[in-house]
PDB file of C-alpha atoms in Angstrom:
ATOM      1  CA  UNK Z   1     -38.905  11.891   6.741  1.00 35.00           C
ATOM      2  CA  UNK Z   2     -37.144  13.110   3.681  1.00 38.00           C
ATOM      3  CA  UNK Z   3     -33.867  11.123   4.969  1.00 43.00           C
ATOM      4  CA  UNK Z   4     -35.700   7.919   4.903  1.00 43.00           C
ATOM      5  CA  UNK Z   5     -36.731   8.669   1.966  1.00 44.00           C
ATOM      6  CA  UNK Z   6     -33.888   9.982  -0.010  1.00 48.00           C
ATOM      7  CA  UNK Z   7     -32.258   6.378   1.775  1.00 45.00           C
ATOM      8  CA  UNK Z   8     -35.326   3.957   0.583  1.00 51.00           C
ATOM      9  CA  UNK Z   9     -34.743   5.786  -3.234  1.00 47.00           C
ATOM     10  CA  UNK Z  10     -30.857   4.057  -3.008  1.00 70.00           C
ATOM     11  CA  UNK Z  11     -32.059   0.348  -2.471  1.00 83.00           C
ATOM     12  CA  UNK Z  12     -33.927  -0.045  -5.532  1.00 82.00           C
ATOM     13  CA  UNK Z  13     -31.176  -1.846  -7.149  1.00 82.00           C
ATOM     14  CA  UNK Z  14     -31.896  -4.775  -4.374  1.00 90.00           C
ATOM     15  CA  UNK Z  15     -34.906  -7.428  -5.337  1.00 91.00           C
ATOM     16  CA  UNK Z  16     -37.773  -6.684  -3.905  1.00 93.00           C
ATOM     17  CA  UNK Z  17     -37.239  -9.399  -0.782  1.00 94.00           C
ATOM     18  CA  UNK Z  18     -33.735  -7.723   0.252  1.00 94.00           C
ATOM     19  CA  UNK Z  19     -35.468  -4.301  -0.521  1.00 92.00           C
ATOM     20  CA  UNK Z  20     -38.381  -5.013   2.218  1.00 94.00           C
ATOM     21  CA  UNK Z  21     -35.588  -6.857   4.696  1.00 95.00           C
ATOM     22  CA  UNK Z  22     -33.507  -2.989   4.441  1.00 94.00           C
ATOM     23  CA  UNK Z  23     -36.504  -1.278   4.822  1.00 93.00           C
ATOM     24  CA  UNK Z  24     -37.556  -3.098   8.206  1.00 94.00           C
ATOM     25  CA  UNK Z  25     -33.986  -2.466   8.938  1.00 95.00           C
ATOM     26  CA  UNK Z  26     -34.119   1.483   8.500  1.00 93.00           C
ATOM     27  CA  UNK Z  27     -37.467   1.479  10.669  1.00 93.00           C
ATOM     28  CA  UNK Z  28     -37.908  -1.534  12.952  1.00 94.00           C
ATOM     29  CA  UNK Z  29     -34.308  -2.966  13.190  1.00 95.00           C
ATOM     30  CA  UNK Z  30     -35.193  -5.269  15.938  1.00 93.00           C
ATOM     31  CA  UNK Z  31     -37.161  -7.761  13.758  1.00 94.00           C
ATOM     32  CA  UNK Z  32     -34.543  -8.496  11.302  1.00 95.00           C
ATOM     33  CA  UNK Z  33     -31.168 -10.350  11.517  1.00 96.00           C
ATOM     34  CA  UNK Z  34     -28.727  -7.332  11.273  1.00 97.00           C
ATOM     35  CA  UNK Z  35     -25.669  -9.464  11.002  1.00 97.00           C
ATOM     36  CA  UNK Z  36     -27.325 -10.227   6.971  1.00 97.00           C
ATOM     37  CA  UNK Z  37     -28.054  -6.767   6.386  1.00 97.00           C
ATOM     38  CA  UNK Z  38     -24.740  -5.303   7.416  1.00 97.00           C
ATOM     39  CA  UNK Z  39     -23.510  -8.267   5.219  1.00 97.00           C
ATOM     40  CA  UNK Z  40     -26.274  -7.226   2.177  1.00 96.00           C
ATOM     41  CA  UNK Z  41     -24.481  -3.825   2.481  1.00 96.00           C
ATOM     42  CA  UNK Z  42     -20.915  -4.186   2.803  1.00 97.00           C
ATOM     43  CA  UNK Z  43     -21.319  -6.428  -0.316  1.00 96.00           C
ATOM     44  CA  UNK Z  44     -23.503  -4.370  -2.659  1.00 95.00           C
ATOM     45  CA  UNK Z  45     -21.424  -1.459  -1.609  1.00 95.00           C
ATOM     46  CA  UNK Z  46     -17.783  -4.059  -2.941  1.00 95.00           C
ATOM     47  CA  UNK Z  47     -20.044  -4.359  -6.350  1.00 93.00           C
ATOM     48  CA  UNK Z  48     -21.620  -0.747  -7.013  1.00 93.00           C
ATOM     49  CA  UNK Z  49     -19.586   2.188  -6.455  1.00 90.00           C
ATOM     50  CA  UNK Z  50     -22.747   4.379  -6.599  1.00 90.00           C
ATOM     51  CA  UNK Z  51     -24.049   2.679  -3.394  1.00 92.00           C
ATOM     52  CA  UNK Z  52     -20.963   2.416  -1.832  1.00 91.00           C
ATOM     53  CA  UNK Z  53     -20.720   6.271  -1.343  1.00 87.00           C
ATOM     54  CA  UNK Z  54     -24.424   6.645  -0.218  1.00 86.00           C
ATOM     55  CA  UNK Z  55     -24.418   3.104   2.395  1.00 93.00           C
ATOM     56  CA  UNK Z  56     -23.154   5.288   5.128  1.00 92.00           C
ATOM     57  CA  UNK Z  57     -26.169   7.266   5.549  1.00 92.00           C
ATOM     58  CA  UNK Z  58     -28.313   4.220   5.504  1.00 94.00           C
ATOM     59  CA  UNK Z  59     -26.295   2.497   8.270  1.00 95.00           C
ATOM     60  CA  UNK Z  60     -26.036   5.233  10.081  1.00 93.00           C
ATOM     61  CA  UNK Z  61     -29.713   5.473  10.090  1.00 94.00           C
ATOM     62  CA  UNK Z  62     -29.900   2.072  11.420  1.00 95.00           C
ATOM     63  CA  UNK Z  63     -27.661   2.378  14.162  1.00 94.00           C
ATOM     64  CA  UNK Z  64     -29.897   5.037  15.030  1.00 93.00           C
ATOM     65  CA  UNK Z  65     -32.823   3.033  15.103  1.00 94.00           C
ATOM     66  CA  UNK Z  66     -31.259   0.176  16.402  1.00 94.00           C
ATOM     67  CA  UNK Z  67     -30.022   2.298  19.487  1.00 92.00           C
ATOM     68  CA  UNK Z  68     -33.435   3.942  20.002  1.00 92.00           C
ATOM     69  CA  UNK Z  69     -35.353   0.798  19.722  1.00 89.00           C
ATOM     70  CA  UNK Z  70     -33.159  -1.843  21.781  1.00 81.00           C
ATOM     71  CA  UNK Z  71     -29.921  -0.004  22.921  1.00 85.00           C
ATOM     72  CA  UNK Z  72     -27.388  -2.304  21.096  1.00 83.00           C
ATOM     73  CA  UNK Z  73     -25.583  -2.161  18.492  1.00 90.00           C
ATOM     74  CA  UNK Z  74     -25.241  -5.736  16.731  1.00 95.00           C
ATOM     75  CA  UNK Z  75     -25.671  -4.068  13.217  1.00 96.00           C
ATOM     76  CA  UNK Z  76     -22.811  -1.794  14.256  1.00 94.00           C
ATOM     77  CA  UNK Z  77     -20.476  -4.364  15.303  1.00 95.00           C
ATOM     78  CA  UNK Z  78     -21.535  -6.575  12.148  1.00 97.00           C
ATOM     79  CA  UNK Z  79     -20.804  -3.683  10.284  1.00 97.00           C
ATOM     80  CA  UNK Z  80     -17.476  -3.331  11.442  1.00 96.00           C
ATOM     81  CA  UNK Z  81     -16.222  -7.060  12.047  1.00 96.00           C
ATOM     82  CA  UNK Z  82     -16.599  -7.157   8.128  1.00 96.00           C
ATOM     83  CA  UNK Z  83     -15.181  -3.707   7.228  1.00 96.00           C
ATOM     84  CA  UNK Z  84     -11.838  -5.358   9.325  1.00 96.00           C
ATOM     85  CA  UNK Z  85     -12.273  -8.834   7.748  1.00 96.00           C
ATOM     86  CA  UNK Z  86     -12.100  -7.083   4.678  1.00 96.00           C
ATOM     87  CA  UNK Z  87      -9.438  -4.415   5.342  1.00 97.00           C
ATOM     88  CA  UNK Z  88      -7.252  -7.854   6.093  1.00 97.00           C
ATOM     89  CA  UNK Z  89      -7.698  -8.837   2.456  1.00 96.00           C
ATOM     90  CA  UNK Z  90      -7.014  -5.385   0.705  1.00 96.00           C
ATOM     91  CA  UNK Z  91      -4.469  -6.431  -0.926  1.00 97.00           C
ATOM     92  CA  UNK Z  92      -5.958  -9.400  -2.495  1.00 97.00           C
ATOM     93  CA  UNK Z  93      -8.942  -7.722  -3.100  1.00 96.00           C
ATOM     94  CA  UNK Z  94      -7.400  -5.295  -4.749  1.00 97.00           C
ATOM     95  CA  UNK Z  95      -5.756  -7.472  -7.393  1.00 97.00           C
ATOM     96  CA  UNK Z  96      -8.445  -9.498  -7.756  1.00 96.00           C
ATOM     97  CA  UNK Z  97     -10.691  -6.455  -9.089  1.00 97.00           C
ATOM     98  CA  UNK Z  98      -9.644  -2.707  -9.252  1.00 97.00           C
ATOM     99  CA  UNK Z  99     -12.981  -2.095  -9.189  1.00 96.00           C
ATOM    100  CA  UNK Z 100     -13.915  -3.227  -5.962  1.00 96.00           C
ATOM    101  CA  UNK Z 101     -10.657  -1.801  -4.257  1.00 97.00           C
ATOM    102  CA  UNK Z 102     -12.153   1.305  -4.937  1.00 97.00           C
ATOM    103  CA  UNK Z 103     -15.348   0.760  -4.023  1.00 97.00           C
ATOM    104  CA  UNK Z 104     -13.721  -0.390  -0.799  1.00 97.00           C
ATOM    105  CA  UNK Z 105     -12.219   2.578  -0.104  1.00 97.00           C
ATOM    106  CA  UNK Z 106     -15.131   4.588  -0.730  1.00 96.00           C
ATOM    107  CA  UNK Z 107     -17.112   3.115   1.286  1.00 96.00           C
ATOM    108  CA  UNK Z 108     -14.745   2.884   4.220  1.00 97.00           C
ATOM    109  CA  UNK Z 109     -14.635   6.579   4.341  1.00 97.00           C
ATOM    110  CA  UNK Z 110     -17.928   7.080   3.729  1.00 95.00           C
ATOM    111  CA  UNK Z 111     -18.738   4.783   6.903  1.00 96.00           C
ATOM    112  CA  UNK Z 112     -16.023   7.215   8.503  1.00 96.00           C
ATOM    113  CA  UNK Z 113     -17.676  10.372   7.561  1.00 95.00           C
ATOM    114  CA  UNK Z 114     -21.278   9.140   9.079  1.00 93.00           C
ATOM    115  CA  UNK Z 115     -20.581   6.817  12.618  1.00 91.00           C
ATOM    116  CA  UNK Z 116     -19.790   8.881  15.275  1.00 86.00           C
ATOM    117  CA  UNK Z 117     -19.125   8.406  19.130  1.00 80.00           C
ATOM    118  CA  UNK Z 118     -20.045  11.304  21.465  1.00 79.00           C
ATOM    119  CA  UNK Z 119     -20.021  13.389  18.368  1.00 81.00           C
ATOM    120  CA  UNK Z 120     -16.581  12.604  16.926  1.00 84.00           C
ATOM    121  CA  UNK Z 121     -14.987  10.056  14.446  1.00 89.00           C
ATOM    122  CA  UNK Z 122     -14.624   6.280  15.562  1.00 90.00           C
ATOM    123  CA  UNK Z 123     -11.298   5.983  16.454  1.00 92.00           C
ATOM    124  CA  UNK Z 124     -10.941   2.501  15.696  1.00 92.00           C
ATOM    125  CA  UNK Z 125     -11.431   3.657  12.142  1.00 95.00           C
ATOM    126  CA  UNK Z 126      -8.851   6.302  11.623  1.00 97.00           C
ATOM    127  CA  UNK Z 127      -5.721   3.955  10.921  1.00 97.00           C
ATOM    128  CA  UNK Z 128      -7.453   1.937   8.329  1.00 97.00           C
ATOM    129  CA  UNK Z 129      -8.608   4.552   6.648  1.00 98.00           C
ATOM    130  CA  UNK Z 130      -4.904   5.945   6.230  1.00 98.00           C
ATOM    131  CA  UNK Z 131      -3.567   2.805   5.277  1.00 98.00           C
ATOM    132  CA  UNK Z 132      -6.311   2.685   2.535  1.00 98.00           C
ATOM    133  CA  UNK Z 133      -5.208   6.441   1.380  1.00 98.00           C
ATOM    134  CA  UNK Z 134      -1.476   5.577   2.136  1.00 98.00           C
ATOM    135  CA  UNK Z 135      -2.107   2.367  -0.528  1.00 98.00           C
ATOM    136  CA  UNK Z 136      -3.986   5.039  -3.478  1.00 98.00           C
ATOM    137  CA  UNK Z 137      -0.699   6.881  -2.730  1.00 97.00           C
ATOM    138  CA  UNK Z 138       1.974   3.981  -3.709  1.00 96.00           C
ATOM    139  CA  UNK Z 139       3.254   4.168  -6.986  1.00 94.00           C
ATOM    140  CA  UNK Z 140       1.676   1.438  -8.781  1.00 94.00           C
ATOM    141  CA  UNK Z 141      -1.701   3.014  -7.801  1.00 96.00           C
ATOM    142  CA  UNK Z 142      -0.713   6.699  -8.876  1.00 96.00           C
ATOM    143  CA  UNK Z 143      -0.301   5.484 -12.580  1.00 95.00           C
ATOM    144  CA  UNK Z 144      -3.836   4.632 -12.334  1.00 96.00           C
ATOM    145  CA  UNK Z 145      -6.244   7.073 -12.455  1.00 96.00           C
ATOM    146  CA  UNK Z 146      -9.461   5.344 -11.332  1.00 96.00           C
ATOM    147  CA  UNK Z 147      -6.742   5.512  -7.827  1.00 97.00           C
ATOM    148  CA  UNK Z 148      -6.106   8.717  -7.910  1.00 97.00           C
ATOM    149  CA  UNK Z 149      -9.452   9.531  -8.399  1.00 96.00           C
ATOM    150  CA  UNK Z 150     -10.847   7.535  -5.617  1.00 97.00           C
ATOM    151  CA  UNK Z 151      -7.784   9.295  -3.485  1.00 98.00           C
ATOM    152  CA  UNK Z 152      -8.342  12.841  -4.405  1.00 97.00           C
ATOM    153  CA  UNK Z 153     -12.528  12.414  -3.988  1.00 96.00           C
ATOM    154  CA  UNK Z 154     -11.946  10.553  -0.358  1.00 97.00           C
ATOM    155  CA  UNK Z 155      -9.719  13.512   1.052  1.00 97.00           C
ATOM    156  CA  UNK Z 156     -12.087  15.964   0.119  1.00 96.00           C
ATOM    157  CA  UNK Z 157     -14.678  14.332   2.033  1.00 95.00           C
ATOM    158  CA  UNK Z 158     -12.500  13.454   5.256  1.00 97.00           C
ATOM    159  CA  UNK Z 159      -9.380  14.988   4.625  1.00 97.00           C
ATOM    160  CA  UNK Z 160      -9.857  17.444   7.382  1.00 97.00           C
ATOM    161  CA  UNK Z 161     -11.846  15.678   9.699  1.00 96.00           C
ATOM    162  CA  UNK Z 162      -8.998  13.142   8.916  1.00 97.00           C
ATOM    163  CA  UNK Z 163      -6.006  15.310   9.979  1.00 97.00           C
ATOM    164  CA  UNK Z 164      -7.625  16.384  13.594  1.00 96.00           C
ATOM    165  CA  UNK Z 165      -7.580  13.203  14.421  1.00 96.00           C
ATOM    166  CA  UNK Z 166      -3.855  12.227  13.207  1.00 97.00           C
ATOM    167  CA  UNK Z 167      -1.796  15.318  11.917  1.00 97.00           C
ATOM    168  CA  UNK Z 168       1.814  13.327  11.584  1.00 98.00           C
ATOM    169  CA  UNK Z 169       0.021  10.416   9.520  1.00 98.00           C
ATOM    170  CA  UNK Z 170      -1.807  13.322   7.017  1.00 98.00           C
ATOM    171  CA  UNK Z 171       1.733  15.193   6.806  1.00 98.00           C
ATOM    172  CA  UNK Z 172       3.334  11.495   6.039  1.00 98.00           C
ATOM    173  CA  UNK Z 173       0.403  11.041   3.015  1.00 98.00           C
ATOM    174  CA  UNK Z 174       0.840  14.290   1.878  1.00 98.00           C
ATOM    175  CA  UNK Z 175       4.798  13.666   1.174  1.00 97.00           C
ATOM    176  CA  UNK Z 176       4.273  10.916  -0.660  1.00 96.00           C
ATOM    177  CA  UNK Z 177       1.916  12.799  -2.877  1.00 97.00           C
ATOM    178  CA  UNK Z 178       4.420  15.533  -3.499  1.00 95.00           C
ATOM    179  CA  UNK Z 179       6.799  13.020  -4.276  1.00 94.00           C
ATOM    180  CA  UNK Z 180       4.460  11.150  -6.756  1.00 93.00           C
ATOM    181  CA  UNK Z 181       3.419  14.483  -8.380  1.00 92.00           C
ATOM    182  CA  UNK Z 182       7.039  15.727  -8.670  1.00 91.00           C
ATOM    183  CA  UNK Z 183       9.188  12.738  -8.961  1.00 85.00           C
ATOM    184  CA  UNK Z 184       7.106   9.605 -10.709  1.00 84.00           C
ATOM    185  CA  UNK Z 185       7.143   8.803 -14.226  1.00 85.00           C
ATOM    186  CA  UNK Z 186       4.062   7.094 -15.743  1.00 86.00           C
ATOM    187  CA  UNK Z 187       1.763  10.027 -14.167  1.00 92.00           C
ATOM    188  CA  UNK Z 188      -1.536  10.594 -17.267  1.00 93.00           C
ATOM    189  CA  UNK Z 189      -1.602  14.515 -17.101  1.00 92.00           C
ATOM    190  CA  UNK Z 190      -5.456  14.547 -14.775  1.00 93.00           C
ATOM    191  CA  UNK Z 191      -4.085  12.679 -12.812  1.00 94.00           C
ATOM    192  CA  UNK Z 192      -1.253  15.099 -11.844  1.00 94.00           C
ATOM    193  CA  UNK Z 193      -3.696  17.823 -11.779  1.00 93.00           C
ATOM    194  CA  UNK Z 194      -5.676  16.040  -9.762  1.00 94.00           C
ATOM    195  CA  UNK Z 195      -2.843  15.527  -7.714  1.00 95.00           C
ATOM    196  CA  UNK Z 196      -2.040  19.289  -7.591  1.00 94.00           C
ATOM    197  CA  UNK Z 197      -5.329  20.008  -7.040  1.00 93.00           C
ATOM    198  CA  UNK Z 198      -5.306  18.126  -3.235  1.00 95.00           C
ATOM    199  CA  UNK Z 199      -1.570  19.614  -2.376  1.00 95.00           C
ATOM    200  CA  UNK Z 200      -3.366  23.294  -3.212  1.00 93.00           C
ATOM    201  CA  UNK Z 201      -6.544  22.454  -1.531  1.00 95.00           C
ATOM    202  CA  UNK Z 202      -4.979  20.830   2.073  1.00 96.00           C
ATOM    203  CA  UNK Z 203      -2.869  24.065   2.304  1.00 95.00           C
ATOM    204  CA  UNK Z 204      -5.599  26.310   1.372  1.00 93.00           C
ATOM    205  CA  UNK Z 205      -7.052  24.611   5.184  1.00 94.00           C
ATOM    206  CA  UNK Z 206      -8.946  21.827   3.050  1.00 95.00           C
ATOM    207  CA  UNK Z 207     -11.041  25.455   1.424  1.00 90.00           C
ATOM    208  CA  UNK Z 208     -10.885  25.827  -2.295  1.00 78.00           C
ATOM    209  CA  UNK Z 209     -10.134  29.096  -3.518  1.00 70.00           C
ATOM    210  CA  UNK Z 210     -12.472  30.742  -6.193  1.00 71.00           C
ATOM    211  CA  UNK Z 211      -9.345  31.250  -8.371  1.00 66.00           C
ATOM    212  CA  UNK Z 212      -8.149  27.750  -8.193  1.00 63.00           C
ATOM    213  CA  UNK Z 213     -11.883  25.968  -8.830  1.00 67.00           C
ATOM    214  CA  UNK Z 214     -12.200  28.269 -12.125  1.00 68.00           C
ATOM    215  CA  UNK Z 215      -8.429  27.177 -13.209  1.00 62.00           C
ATOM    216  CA  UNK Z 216      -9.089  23.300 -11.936  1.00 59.00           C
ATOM    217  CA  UNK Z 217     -12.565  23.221 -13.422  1.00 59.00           C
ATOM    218  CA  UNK Z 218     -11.670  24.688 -17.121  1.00 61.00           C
ATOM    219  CA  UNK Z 219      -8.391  22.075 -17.236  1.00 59.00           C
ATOM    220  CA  UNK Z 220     -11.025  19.463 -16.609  1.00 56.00           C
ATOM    221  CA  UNK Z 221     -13.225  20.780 -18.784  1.00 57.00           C
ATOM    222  CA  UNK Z 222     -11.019  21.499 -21.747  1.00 54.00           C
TER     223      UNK Z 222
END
């Protein structure tokens, strides 16, 4: 009960109609047109960063349902049709708003983190989620910190749930962020802390070290 809960708290920003149609979605997904609502979410998630890192609890939770209450999965393909149609236009999206890039990314992974099959990762996910870490790690992107950011927060999440399922593509990432933190000009000072930070942390085994989250958290801090 408290997970419904904790997911009915994140759609207040909705109106009150798109509220109701989420909430039949999260407890009776077979009355409502799933195709909108995985629609409704991938496009409050593009607009509101905050949502975008919480929307993969609340479609997980309707998969859930929807598998329970009429073993299929439209929501699930919905979901995923338009987290591809979208992964197509990255790089549009991307310079059309920074912003929603981001949000993109985040909630890619997030949606990574959460679906499952037989208990691991969906597989059909794993390569765009790279390319989406492999674009915060281009040049033009390190300069920005917002990018960084996003990259540095993301591989903490699925970082290591990331590398079991490719190793060679997390080794390839990883390069180009020691390259970016070594070689490239242009780099604001957090963000090649931040950058430090994830080389330390991935060969720590994706653990942080109490020494390293005092000296990370009082450079922040300072």
């Amino acid at each position: 009960m408290g997970e419904t809960g904790k997911e009915e708290y994140k759609i207040q920003s909705f109106d009150s109609e798109t509220q109701k149609l989420l909430k039949t979605a999260l407890k009776d997904p077979g009355n409502v047109d799933l195709e909108k609502v995985a629609n409704i979410i991938v496009d409050q998630s593009l607009k509101d960063c905050v949502f975008s890192k919480e929307a993969g609890r609340i479609c997980y939770t309707i998969i859930q349902a929807e598998s329970k209450q009429v073993g299929q999965s439209i929501f699930r393909r919905s979901l995923l049709n338009r987290l591809q149609q979208e992964y197509k236009d990255r790089e549009d999206l991307r310079a059309r708003s920074l912003q929603a890039w981001i949000c993109y990314v985040t909630f890619i992974c997030n949606i990574f983190d959460y679906l499952r099959v037989n208990n691991m990762p969906m597989m059909a996910l794993v390569n765009p989620v790279y390319d989406c870490l492999f674009r915060l790690a281009q040049p033009d992107s390190l300069r920005k910190e917002e990018e960084v950011d996003c990259l540095v927060l993301q591989l903490h999440r699925i970082g290591e749930q990331l590398e079991k399922m490719n190793s060679q593509r997390m080794d390839e990432l990883f390069s180009l962020l020691r390259d970016g933190f070594l070689l490239q000009e242009g780099l604001s000072s957090l963000s090649q802390l931040l950058l430090l930070e994830i080389i330390e942390f991935r060969a720590a085994d994706w653990k942080m070290t109490d020494a390293a989250q005092k000296y990370y958290y009082s450079e922040v801090t300072d």
